[in-house]
Coordinates of C-alpha atoms and ligand atoms in Angstrom, one line a residue:
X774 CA -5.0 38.3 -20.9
X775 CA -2.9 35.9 -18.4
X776 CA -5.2 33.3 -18.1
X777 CA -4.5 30.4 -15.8
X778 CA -6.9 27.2 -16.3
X779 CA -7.0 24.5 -13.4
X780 CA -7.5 20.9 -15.1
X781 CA -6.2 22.2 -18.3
X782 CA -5.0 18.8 -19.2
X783 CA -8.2 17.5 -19.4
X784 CA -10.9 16.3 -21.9
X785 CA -12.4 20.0 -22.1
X786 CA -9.0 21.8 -21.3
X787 CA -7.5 20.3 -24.0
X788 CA -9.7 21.6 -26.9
X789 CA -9.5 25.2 -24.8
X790 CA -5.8 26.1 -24.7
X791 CA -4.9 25.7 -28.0
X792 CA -8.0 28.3 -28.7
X793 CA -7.3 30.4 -25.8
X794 CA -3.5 30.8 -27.6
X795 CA -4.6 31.5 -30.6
X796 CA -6.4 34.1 -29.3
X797 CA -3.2 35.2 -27.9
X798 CA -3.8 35.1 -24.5
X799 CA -0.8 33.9 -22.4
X800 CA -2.2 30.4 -20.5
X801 CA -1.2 28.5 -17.5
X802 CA -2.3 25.6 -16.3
X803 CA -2.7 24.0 -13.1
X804 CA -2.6 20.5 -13.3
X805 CA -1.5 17.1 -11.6
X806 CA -1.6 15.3 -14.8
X807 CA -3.9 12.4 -13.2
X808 CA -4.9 11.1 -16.3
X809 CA -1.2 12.4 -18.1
X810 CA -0.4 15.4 -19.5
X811 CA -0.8 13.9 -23.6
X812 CA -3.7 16.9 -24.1
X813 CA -1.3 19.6 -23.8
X814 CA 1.4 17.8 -26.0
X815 CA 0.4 20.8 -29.4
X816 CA 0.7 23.6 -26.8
X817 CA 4.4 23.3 -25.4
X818 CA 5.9 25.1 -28.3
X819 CA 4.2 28.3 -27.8
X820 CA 5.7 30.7 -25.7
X821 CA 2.7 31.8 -24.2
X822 CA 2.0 28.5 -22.2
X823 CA 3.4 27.6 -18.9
X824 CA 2.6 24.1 -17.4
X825 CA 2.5 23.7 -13.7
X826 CA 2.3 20.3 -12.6
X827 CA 1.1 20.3 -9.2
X828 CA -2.4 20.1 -6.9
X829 CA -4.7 22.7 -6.9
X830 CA -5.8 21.2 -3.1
X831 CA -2.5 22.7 -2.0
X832 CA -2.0 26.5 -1.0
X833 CA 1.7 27.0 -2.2
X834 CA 0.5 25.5 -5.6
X835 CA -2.2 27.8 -5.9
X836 CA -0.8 30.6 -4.4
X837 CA 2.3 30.4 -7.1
X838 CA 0.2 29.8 -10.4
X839 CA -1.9 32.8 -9.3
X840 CA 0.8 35.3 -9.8
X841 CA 0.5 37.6 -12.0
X842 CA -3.2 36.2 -13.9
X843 CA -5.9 38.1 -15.0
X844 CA -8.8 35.2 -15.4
X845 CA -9.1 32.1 -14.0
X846 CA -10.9 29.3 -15.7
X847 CA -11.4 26.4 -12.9
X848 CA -11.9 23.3 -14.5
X849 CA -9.9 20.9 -12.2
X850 CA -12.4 18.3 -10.7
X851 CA -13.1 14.9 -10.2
X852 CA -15.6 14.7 -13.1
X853 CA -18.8 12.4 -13.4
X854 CA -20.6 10.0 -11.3
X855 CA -18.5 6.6 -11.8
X856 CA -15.3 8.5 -10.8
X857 CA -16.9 10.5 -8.0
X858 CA -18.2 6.9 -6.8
X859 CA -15.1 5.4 -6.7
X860 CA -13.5 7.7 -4.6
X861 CA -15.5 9.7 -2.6
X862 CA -13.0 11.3 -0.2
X863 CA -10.8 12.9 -3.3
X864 CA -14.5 13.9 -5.1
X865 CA -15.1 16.1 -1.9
X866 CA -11.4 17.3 -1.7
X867 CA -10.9 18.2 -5.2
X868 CA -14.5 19.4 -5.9
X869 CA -15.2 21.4 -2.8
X870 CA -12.5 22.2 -0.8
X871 CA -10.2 23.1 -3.9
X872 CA -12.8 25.4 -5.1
X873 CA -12.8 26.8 -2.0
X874 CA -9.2 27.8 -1.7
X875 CA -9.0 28.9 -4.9
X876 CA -11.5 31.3 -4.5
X877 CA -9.5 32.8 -0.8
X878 CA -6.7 32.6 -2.6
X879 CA -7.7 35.4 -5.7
X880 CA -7.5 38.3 -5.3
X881 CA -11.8 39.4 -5.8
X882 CA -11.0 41.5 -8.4
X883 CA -9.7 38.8 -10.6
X884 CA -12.5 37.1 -12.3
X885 CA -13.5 32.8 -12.1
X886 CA -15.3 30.7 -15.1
X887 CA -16.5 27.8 -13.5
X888 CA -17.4 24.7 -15.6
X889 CA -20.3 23.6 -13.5
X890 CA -22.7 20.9 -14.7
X891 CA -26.5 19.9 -15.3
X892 CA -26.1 17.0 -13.1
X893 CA -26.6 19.9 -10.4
X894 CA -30.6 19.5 -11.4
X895 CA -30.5 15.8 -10.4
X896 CA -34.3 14.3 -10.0
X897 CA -36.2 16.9 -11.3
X898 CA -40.1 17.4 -11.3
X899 CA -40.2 19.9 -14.0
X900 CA -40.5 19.1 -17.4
X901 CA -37.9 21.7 -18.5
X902 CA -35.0 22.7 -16.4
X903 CA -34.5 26.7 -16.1
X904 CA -31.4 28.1 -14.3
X905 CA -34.7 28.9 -11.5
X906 CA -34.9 25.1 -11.2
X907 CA -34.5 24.0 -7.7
X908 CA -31.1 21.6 -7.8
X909 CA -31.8 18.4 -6.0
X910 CA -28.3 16.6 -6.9
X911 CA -28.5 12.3 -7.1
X912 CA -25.2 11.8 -7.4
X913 CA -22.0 12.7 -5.1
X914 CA -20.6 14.7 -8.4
X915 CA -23.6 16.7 -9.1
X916 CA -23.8 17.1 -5.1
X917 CA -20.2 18.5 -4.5
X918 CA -20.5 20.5 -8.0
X919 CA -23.7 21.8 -6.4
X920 CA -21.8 23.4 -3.2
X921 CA -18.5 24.5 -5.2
X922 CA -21.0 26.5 -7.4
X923 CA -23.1 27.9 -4.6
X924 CA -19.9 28.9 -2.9
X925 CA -18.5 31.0 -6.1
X926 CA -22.0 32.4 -6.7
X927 CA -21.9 33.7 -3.0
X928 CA -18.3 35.6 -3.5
X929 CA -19.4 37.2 -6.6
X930 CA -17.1 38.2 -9.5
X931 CA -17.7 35.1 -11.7
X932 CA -19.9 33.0 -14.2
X933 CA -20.7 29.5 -14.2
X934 CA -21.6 27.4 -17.0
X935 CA -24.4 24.9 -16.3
X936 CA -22.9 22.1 -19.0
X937 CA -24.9 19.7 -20.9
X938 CA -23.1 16.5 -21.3
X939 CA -20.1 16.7 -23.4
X940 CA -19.4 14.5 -26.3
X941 CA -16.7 14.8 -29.2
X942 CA -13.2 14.5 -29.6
X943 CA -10.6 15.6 -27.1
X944 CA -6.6 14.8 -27.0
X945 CA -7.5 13.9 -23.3
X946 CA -10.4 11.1 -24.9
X947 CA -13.3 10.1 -22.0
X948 CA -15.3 7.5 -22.8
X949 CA -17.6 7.7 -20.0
X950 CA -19.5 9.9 -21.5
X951 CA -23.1 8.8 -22.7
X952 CA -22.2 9.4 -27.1
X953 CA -18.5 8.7 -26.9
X954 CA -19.7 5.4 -25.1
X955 CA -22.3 4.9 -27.2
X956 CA -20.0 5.5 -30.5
X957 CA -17.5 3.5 -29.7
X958 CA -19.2 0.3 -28.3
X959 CA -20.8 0.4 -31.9
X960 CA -17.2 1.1 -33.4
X961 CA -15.2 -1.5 -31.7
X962 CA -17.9 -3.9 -30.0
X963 CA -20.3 -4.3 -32.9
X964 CA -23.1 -4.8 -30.1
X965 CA -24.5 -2.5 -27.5
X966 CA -27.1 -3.3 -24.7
X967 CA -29.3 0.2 -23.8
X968 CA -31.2 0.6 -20.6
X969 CA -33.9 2.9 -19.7
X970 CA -34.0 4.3 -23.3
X971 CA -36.6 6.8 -23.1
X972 CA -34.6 8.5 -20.8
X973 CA -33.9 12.2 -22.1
X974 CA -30.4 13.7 -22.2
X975 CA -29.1 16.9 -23.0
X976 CA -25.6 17.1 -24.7
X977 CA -22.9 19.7 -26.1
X978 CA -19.6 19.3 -28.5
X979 CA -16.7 19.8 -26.7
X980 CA -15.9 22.6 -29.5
X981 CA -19.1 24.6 -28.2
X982 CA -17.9 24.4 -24.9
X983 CA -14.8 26.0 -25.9
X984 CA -16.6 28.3 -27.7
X985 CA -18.9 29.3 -25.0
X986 CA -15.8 29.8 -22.6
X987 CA -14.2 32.5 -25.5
X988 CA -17.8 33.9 -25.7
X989 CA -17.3 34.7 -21.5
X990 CA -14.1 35.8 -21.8
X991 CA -15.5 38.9 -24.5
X992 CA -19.0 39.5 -22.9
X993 CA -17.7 39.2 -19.1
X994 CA -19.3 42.0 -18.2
X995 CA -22.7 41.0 -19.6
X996 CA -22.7 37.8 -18.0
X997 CA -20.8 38.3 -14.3
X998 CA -22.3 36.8 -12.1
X999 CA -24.7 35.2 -13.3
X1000 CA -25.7 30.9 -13.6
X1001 CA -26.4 29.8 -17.2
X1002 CA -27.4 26.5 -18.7
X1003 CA -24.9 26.1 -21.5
X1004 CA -25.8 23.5 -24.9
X1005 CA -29.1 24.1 -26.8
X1006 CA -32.6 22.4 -27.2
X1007 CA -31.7 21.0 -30.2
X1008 CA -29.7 18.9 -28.5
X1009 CA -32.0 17.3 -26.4
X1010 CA -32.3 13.9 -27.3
X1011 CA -33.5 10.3 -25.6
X1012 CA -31.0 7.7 -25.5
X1013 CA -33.2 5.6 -28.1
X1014 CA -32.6 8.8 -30.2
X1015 CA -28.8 8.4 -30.2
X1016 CA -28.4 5.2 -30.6
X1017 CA -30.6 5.0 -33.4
X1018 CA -28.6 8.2 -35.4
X1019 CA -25.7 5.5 -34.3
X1020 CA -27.1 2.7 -36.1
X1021 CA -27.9 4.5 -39.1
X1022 CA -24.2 4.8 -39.8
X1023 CA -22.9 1.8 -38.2
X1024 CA -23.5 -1.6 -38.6
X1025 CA -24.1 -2.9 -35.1
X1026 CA -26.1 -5.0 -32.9
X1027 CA -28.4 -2.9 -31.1
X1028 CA -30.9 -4.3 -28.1
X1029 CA -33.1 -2.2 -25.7
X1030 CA -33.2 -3.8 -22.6
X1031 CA -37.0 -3.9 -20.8
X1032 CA -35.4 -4.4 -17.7
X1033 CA -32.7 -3.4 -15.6
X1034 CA -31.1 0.3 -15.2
X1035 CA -28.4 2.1 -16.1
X1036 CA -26.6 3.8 -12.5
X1037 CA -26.9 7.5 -14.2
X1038 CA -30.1 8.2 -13.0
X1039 CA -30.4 11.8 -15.3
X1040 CA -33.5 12.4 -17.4
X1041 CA -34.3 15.5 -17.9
X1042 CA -34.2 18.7 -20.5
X1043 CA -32.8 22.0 -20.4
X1044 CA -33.7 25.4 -21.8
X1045 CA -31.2 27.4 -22.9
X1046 CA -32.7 30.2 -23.6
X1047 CA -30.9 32.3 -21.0
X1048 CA -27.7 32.2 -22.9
X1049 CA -29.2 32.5 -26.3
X1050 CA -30.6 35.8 -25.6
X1051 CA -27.3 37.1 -24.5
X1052 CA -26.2 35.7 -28.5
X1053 CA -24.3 32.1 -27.7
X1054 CA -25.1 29.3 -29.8
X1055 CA -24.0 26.1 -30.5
X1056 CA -22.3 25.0 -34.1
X1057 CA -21.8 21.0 -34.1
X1058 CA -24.5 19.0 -34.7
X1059 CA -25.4 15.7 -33.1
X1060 CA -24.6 14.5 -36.6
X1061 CA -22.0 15.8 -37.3
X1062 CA -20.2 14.9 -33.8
X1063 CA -21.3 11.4 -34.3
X1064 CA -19.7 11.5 -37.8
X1065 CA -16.3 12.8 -36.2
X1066 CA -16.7 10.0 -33.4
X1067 CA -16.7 7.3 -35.6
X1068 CA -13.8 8.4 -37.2
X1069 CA -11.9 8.4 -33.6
X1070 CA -13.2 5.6 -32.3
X1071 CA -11.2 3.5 -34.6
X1072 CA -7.9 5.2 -33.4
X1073 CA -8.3 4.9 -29.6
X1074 CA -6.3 2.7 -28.1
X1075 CA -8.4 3.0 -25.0
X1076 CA -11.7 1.7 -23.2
X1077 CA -14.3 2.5 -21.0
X1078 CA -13.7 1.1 -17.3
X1079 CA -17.0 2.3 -16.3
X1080 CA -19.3 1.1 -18.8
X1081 CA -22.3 -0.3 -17.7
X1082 CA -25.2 1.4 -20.5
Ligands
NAD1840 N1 -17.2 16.7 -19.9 C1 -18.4 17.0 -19.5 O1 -19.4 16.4 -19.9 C2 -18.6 18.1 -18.5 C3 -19.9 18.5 -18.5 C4 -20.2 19.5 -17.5 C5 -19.2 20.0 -16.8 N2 -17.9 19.6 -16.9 C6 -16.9 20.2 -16.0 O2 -15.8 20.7 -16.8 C7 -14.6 20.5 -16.1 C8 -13.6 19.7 -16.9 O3 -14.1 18.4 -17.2 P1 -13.4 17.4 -18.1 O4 -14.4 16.6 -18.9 O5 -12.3 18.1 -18.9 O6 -12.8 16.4 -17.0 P2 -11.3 15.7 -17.0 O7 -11.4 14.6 -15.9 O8 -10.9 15.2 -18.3 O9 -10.3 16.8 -16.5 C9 -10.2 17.2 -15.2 C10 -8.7 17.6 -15.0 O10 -8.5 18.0 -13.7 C11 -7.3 17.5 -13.3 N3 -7.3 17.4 -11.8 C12 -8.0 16.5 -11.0 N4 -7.7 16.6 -9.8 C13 -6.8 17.6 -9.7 C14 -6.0 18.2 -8.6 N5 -6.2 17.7 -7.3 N6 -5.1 19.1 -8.8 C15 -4.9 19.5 -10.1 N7 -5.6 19.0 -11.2 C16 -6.5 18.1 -11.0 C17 -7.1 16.2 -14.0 O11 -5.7 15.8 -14.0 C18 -7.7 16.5 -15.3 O12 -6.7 16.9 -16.2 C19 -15.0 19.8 -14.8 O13 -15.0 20.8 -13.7 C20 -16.3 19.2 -15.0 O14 -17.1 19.1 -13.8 C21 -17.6 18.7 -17.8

């Protein structure tokens, strides 16, 4: 297939082209290399991938990396709460109204995967969250991920992937996320403060997100249009939990704070039973991704600007 993927350069689009090409689909991405372009650096030899470096908010740019694709996979956002924060305006803009166009743009008979989020649940009442859990979004990203899925649910002709959290290693290496923080502040800092650590989370390996995107790509028909929650329940873990399997394999100072809060609000689990049934699983381990983080964590010559655990 002629796949084109929007925010291939990435944390997540990084792991997924190289896949997607071994597969031996042709890929382009859509990109405007906001955070570089260093994720896509083992793809530009193959002859089946075309970077275009330009703004999927702008007509002409879509328009032109549209030609001639069979699949889109529409990862291009402003991703997570601290970033959304920051810059509110672009969040809306890149989140919403991109989505937007890139849905006009398609021709309908040309299929979307959207990388949606669990941050869509927000404060939940429920102890469980089902794809029939009413989303009350707390945070401008889960809000404006909230409306760009609603919008591609109404035009039809797609699936979207209710992620857990991500954690694992990436090309394009994010370090706001809740384990790769965690990982690395035990790593590098030798000390880590945790708020509010009864608070449950829900997490996925970058890898299984991958995976889960090939799994679309060969069971489209199964799954069109249809919302799933995408990770597993044995991934459902308190922070306590995680830093503790941290601790275990690091030698770090570790304190649970009684007071004060972290700004990510989430607590909650997911059941992922819907996907299951249709025969997707996960394969890494909260082990085992914490093993591989430790590894990288020592490598990265980067840090955190939003961490506040
Ligand atoms: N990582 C996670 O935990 C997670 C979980 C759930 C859902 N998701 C979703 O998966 C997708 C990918 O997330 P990620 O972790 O790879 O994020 P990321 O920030 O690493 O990647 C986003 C990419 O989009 C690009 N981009 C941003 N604005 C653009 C614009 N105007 N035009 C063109 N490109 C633009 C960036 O340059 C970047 O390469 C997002 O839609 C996100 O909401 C991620």
């Amino acid at each position: 297939m002629n796949i084109l993927v929007t925010g291939g350069a990435g944390y997540v689009g990084s792991v997924l082209i190289p896949e997607l090409l071994k597969k031996n689909h042709s890929v382009r991405v859509l990109d405007n290399l906001m955070y570089g372009g260093r994720g896509l650096i083992p793809s530009l030899l193959n002859k089946n991938f075309e970077l275009i470096r330009g703004d999927v908010r702008e007509k002409s740019a879509v328009e032109g990396a549209l030609k001639g694709i069979d699949l889109i996979i529409h990862l291009a956002a402003i991703v997570g709460y601290p970033a959304c924060k920051k810059n509110p305006d672009l969040a809306r803009s890149v989140n919403c109204e991109a989505t937007f166009l890139l849905e006009k743009t398609r021709d309908k008979n040309i299929p979307i995967l959207f990388g949606s989020t669990g941050s869509n649940y927000g404060a939940v009442t429920s102890q469980v969250c089902t794809e029939e859990t009413p989303l009350n979004p707390i945070s401008l990203y889960g809000e404006t991920k909230t409306k760009a899925e609603q919008h591609l649910m109404n035009s039809g002709n797609v699936i979207c992937y209710r992620f857990a959290t991500a954690f694992g290693a990436s090309n394009r290496m994010r370090l706001d996320l809740l384990i790769n923080d965690f990982v690395y502040q035990a790593v590098r800092n030798k000390n880590m403060t945790v708020y509010e650590k009864n608070f449950k989370r829900t997490f996925i390996h970058v890898q299984d997100m991958v995976r889960s995107f090939l799994f679309a790509i060969d069971n489209y028909s199964k799954l069109k249009d249809n919302v799933y929650n995408v990770g597993s329940e044995k991934m459902n873990y308190s922070k306590e939990e995680i830093a503790l399997i941290v601790k275990k394999k690091v030698d770090y100072y570790l304190h649970f704070a009684e007071f004060g809060s972290d700004e990510d609000k989430r607590n909650y689990e997911v059941s992922y039973r819907k996907i299951n049934a249709l025969g997707f699983d996960i394969s890494i381990s909260m082990e085992d991704g914490i093993d591989e983080l430790i590894k990288v964590s020592s490598l990265l010559d980067i840090h955190n600007e939003y961490s506040n655990v």
